[in-house]
Coordinates of C-alpha atoms and ligand atoms in Angstrom, one line a residue:
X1 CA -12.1 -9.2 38.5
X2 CA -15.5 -9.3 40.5
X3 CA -18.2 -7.2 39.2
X4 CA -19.9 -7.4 42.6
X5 CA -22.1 -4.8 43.2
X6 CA -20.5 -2.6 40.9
X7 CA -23.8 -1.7 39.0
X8 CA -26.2 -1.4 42.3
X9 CA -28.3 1.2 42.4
X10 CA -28.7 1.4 38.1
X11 CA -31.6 0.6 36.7
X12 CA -31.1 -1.0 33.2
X13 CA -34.0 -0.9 30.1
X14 CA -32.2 -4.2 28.0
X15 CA -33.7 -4.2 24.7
X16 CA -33.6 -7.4 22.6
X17 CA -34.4 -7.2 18.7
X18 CA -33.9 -9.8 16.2
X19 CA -30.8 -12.5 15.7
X20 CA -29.2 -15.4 17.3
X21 CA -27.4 -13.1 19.7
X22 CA -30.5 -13.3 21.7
X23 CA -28.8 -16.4 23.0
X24 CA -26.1 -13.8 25.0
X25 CA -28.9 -11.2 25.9
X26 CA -30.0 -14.3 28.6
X27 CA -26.2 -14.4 29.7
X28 CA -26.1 -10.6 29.4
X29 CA -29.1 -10.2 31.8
X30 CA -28.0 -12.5 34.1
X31 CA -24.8 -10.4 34.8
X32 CA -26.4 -7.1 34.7
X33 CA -28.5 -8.7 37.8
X34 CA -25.4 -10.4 39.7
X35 CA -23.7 -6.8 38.8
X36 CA -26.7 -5.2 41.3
X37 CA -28.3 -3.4 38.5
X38 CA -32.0 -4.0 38.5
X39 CA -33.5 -5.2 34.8
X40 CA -36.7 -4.2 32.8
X41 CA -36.3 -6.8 29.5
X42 CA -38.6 -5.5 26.1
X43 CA -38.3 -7.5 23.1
X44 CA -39.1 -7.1 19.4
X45 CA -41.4 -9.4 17.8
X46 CA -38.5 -10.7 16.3
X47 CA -36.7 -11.4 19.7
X48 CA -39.0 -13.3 20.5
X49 CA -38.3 -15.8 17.8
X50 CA -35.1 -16.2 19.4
X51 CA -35.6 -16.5 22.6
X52 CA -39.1 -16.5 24.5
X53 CA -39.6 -14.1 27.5
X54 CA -40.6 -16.7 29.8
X55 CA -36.6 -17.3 30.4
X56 CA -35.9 -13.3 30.3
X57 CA -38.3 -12.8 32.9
X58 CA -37.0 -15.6 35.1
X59 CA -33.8 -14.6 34.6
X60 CA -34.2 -10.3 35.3
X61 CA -37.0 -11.0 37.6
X62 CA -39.3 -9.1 36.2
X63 CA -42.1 -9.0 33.7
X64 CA -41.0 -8.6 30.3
X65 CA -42.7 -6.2 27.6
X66 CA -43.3 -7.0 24.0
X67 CA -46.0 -4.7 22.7
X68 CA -46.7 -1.2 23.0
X69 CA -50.4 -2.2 23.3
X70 CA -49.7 -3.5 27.0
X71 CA -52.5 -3.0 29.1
X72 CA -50.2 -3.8 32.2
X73 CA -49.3 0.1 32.4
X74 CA -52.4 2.3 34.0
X75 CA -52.2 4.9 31.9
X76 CA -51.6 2.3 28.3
X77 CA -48.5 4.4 27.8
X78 CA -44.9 2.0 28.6
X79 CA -42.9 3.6 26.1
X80 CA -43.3 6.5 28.7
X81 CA -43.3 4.5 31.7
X82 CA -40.5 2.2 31.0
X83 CA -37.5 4.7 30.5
X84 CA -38.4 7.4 33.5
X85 CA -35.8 7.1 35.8
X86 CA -33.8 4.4 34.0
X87 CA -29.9 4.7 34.4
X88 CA -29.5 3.7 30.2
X89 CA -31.1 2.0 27.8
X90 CA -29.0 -1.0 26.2
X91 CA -30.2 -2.8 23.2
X92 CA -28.1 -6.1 22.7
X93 CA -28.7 -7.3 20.3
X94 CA -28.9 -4.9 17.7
X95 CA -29.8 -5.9 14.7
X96 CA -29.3 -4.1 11.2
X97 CA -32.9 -3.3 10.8
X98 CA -33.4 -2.1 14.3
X99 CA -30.5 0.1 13.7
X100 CA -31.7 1.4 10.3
X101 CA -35.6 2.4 12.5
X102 CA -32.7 4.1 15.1
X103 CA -31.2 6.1 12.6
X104 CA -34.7 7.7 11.3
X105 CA -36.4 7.8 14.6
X106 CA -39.0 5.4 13.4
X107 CA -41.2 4.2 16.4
X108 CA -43.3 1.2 14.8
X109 CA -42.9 -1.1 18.2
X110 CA -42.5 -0.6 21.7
X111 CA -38.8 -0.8 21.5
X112 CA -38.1 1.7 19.0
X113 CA -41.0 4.0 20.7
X114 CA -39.2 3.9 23.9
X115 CA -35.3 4.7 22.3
X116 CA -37.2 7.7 20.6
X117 CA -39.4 8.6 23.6
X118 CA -36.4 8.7 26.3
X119 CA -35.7 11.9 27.9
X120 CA -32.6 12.9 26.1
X121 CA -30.9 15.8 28.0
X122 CA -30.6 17.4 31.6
X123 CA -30.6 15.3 35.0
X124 CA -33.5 12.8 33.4
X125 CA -31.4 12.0 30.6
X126 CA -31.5 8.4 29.8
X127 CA -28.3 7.5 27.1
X128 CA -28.9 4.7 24.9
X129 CA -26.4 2.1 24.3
X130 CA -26.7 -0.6 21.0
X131 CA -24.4 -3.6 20.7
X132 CA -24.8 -4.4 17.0
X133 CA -24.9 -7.9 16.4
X134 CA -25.4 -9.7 12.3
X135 CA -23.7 -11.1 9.4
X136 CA -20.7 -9.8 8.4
X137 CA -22.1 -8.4 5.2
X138 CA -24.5 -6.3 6.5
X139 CA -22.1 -4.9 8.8
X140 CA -20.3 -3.9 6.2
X141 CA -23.2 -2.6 4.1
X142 CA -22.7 1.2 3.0
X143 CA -26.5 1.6 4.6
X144 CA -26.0 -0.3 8.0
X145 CA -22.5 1.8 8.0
X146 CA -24.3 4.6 7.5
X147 CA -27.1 4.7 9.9
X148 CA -24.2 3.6 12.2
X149 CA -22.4 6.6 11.7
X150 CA -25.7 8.7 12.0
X151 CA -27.2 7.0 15.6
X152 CA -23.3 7.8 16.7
X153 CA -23.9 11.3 16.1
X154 CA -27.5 11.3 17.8
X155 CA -25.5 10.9 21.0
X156 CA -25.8 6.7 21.2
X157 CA -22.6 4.6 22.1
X158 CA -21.9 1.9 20.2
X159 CA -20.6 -1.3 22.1
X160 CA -18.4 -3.8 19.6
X161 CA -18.9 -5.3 17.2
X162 CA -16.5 -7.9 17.8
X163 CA -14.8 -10.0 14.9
X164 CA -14.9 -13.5 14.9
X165 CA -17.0 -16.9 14.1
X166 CA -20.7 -16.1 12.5
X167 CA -23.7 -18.4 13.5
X168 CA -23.8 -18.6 9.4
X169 CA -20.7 -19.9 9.1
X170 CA -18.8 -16.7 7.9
X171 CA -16.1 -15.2 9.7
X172 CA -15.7 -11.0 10.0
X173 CA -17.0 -8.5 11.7
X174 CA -20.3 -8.2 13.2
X175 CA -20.8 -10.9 16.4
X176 CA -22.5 -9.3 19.5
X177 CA -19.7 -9.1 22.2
X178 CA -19.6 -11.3 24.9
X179 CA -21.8 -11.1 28.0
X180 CA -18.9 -10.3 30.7
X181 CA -17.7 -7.8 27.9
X182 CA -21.0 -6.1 27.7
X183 CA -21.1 -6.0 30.9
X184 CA -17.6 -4.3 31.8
X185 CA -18.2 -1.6 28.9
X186 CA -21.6 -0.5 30.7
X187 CA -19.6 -0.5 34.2
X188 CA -17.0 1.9 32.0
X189 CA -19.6 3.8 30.8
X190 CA -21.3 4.9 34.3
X191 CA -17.6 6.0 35.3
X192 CA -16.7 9.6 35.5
X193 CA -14.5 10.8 32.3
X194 CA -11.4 12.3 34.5
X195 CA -9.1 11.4 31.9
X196 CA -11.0 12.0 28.9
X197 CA -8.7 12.2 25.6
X198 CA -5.3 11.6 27.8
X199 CA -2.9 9.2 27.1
X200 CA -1.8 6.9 30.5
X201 CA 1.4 4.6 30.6
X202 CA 1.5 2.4 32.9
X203 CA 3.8 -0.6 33.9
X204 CA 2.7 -3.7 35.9
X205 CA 4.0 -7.0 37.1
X206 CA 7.5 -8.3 38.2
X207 CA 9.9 -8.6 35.5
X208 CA 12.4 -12.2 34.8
X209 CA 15.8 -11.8 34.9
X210 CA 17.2 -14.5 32.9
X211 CA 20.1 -16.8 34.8
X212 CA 20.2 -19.6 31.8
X213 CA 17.4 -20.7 29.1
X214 CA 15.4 -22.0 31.5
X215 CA 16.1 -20.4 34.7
X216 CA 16.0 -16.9 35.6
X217 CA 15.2 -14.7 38.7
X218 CA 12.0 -12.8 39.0
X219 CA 9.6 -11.9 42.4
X220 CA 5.5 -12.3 43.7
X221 CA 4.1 -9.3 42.1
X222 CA 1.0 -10.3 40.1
X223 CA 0.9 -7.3 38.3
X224 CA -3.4 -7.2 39.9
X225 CA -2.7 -3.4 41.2
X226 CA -0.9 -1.9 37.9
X227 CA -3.7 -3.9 35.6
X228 CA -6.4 -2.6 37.6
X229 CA -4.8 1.1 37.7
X230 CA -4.6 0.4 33.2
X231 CA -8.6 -0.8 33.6
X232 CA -9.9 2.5 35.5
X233 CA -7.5 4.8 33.4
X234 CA -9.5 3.3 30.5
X235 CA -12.6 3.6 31.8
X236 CA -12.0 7.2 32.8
X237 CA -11.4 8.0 29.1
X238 CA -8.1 7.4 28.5
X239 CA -5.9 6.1 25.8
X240 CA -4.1 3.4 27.9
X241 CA -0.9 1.4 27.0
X242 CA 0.1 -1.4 29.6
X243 CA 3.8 -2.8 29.9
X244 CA 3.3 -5.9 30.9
X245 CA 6.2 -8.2 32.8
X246 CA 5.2 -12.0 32.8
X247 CA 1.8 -12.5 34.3
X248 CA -0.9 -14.5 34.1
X249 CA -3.9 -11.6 33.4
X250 CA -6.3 -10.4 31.1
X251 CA -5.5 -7.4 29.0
X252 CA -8.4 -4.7 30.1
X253 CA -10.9 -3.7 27.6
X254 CA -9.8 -1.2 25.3
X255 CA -5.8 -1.4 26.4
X256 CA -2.9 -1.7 24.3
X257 CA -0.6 -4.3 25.9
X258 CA 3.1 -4.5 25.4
X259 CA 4.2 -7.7 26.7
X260 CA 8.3 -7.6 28.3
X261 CA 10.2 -9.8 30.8
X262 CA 13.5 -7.9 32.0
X263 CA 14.0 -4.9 32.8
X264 CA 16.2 -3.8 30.3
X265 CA 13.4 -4.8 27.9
X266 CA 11.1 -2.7 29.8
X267 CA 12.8 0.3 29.9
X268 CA 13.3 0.2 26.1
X269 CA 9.5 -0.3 25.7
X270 CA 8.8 2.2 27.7
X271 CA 11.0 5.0 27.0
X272 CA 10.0 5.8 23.5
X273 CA 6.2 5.6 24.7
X274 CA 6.9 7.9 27.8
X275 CA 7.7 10.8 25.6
X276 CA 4.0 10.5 23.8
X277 CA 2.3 9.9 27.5
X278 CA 1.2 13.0 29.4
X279 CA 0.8 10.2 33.0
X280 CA 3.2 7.6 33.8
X281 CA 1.6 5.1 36.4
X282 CA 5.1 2.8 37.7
X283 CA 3.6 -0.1 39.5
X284 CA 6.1 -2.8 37.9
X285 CA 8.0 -4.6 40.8
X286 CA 11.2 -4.2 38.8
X287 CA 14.1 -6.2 40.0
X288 CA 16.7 -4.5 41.1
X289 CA 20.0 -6.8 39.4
X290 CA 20.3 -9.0 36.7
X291 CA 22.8 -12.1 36.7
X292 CA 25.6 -10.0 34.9
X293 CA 26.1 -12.2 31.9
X294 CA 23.2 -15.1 31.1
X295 CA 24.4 -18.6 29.9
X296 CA 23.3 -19.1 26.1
X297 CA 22.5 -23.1 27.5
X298 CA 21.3 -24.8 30.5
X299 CA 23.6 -24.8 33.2
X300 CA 24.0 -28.6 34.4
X301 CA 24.8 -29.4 37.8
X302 CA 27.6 -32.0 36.2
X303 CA 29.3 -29.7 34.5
X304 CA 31.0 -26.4 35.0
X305 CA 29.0 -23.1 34.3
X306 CA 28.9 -21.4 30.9
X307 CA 29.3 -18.0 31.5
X308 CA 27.0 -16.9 34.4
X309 CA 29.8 -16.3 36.7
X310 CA 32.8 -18.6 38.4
X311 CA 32.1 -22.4 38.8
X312 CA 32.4 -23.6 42.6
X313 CA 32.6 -27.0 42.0
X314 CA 29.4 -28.0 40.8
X315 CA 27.5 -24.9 42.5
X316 CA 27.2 -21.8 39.9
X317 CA 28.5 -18.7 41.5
X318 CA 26.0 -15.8 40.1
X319 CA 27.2 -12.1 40.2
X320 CA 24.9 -9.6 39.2
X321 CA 25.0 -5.9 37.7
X322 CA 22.3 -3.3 39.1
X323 CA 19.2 -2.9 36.4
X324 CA 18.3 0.8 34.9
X325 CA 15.9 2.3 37.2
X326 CA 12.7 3.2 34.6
X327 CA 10.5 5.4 36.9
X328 CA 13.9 7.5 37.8
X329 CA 15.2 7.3 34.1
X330 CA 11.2 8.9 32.9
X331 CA 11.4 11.3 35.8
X332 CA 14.4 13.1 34.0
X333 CA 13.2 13.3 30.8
X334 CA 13.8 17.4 29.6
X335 CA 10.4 19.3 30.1
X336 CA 8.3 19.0 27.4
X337 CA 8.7 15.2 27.3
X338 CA 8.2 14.1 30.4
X339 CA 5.1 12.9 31.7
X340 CA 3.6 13.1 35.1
X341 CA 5.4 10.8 37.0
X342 CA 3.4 8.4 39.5
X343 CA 5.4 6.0 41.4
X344 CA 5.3 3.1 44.0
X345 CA 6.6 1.9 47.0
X346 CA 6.0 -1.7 48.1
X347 CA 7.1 -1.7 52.1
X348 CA 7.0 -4.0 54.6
X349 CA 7.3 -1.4 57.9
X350 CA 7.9 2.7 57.6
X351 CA 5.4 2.6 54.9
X352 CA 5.2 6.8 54.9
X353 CA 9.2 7.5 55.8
X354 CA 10.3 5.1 52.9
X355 CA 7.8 6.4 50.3
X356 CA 9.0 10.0 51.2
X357 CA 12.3 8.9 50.5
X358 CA 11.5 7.4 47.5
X359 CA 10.0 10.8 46.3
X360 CA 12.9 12.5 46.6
X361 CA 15.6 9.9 45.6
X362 CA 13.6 9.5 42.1
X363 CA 12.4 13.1 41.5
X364 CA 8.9 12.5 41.0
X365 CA 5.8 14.4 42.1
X366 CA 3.5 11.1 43.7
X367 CA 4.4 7.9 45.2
X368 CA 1.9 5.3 46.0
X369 CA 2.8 3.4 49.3
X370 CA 1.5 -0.1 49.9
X371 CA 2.6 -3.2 52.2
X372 CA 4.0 -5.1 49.8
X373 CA 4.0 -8.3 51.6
X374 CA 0.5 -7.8 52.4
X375 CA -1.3 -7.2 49.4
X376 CA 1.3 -9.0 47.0
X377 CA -1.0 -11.1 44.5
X378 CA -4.2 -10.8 46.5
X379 CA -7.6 -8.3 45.5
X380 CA -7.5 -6.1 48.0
X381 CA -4.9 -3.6 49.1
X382 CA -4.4 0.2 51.1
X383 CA -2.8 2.9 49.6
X384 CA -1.2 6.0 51.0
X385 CA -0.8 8.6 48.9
X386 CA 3.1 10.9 49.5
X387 CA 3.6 14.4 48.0
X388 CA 5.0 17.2 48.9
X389 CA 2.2 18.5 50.7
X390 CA 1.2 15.7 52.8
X391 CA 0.0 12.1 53.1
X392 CA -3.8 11.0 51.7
X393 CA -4.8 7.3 53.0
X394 CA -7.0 5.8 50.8
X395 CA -8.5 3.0 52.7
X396 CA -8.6 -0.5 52.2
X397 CA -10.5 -1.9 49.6
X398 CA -10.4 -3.7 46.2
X399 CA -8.2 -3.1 43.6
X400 CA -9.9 -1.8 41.4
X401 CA -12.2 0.5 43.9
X402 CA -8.3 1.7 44.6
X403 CA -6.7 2.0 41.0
X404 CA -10.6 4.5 40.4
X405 CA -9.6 6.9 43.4
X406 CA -6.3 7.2 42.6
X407 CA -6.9 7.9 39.0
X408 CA -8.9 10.5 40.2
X409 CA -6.4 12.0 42.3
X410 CA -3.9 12.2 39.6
X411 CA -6.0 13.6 37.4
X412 CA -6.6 16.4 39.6
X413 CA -2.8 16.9 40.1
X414 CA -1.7 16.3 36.8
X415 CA -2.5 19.4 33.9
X416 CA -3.5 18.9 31.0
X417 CA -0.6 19.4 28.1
X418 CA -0.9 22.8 26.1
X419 CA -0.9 20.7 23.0
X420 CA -3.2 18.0 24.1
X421 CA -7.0 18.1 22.8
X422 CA -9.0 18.7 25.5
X423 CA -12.1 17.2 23.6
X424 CA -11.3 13.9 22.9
X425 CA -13.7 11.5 24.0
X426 CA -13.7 8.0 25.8
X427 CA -11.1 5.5 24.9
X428 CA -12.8 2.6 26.3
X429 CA -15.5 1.7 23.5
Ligands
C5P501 O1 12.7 2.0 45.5 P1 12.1 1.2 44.4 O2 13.0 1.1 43.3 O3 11.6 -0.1 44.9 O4 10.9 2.1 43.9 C1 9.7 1.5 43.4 C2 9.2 2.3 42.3 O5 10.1 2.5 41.2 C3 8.0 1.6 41.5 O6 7.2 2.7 41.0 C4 8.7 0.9 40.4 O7 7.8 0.6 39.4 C5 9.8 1.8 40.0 N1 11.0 1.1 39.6 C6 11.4 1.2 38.3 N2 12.6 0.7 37.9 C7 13.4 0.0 38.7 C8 13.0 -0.1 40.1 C9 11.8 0.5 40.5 O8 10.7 1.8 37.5 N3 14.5 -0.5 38.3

């Protein structure tokens, strides 16, 4: 999905220290930038044996510092300067050293001077956010764990590590995350925590009814809306599981994807999760009937069908059976166990009178209406929002813009549990 604009108005401090992920910083920077955010690069000596400033400059646009002894600043002082009025600070990379100064508030450079010389609390609070980046080994090092552990309780979020291929040839723990994945977990962290510590289900895409072994009947939902709804539930804090009919998309940062293709399969996934979710999000474009028995090989046009319904001549003659309804199914669930229940309603005319309906016939306490037709597998989309007290439009925009608001609104309608922690924190990191 398009990051477009979705960090204008931040300004971002990106610190560089020593390691060969200074190769992703330049990448890193360069999205921050298309992302609207405006970039202020300071690098470690040690950076700078990675990559020179020269291409951090031409790529942020702006001067880059190295040295606390600056004279650029008028009053000498940039590890003041640079941080007042700074959205966050991010230093990526991170290395185990520069961590270790972190974790004892050593200030020996201009970067570590500035991380301890940041406003920490009130309205000119600037948070600071590390994305760790080195050898296995040292990852793993009681120390590096340690002073991990220790900047985590100082208040800094810690991006990654990812596991994977080492520059040295080792594989584990410990590689920098990727530029677009930096970038997504800073857009997650500027949004507002309206579902901190909750746990979201959601469904998304069409689902495949299978006719034969290679045949089988399934619709134009992309499954674009229900990811997007799983994305800003993540981003707002909470623990997200996404099931998943056949589509062609990225799982969202911090997710847990269960991947289905009929509807029978899907109700069985989700029932035993809907119990443990407090918010059930039903965007799937379930089919509605299944062929009623499914041929265990391929029909052939030269020979009579095997099993999915009477043979006219050559011409298979399907009859189907009507598929469990999941949202209605979840809806009536004993108290206690049932989550609040969010539905759907694709329409093609009577958008409002339809989705009313629909709140009724399935017993739930919000419907979503959209034009399906209209918005089926594109990135933008309208919703209406139908409850019993009225209609909310929210206007048309991008998915994702959408899938924010409307998190927000069900948070506001949807209590909190008795029994669930109200002090859990993000579930996006
Ligand atoms: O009336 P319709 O069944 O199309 O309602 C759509 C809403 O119900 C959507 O939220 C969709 O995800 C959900 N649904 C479902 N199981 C079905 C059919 C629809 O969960 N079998």
């Amino acid at each position: 999905m398009s990051a477009e604009g979705a960090l204008a108005n931040r300004h971002i401090v990106l610190g560089l220290s020593g390691g060969v992920a200074c190769y992703k910083a330049a990448d890193f920077a360069r999205e921050l930038v298309k992302a609207g955010a405006t970039v202020q690069v300071v690098m470690t000596e040690a950076a700078c044996q990675f990559i020179t400033p020269v291409t951090m400059q031409a790529l942020s646009n702006r001067p880059v510092y190295t040295s606390q002894w600056d004279a650029r600043e008028a009053n000498h002082m940039p590890h003041i300067n640079l941080t007042r009025g700074a959205s966050a600070v991010v230093v990526a990379p991170a290395s185990a050293d520069f961590i270790a100064k972190l974790a004892q508030g050593r200030a020996d450079d201009l970067l570590s001077l500035l991380c301890l010389a940041r406003p920490l609390a009130g309205d000119r609070g600037v948070p600071l956010l590390v994305a760790p980046a080195m050898n296995r080994e040292m990852w793993a090092h009681p120390a590096t764990q340690r002073n991990v552990a220790q900047i985590r309780a100082d208040g800094t979020t810690v991006l990654g590590p990812a596991a994977g291929d080492q520059a040295c040839g080792e594989i584990g723990d410990g590689r920098m995350l990727e530029a677009e994945e930096l970038r997504d977990e800073l857009i997650a962290f500027f949004q507002p925590k309206a579902l901190a510590g909750r746990d979201v289900l959601v469904t998304a895409g069409p689902t495949f009814e299978a006719i034969d072994p290679v045949r089988g009947i399934t619709n134009h939902s992309s499954g674009k809306m229900g990811f997007a709804i799983a994305r800003a539930a993540a981003e707002a804090g909470a623990r997200v599981t996404l099931v998943a009919g056949p589509v062609h998309l990225a799982t969202p940062r911090g997710v847990r994807r269960i991947d289905v293709q009929s509807a029978e399969q899907m109700l069985a996934a989700v029932l035993p999760e809907a119990r443990r979710h407090e918010i059930f999000v039903a965007t799937a474009a379930v089919a509605d009937w299944r062929p009623a028995s499914v041929a265990t090989q391929k029909i052939k046009k030269d020979a009579p069908s095997q099993g999915a319904g009477q043979s006219a001549g050559h011409v298979p003659a399907l009859s189907f059976v009507e598929n469990p309804d999941i949202l209605a199914t979840v809806a009536k669930l004993p108290t206690g166990e049932r989550p609040f229940c969010v539905g759907f309603a694709a329409e093609s005319h009577d958008i409002v009178r339809h989705a009313r309906a629909k709140l009724v016939r399935k017993g739930v306490p919000l419907i979503v209406a959209n034009n399906g037709p209209a918005t089926f597998g594109r990135d933008h989309n309208a919703l209406v929002l139908v409850d019993a007290a009225g209609e909310r439009a929210l206007p048309p925009s991008d998915k994702l813009t959408l899938a924010r608001l409307l998190v927000a609104e069900i948070a506001q309608r949807c209590p909190r549990r008795a029994s669930t922690p109200a002090t859990a924190t993000a579930a996006s990191a």
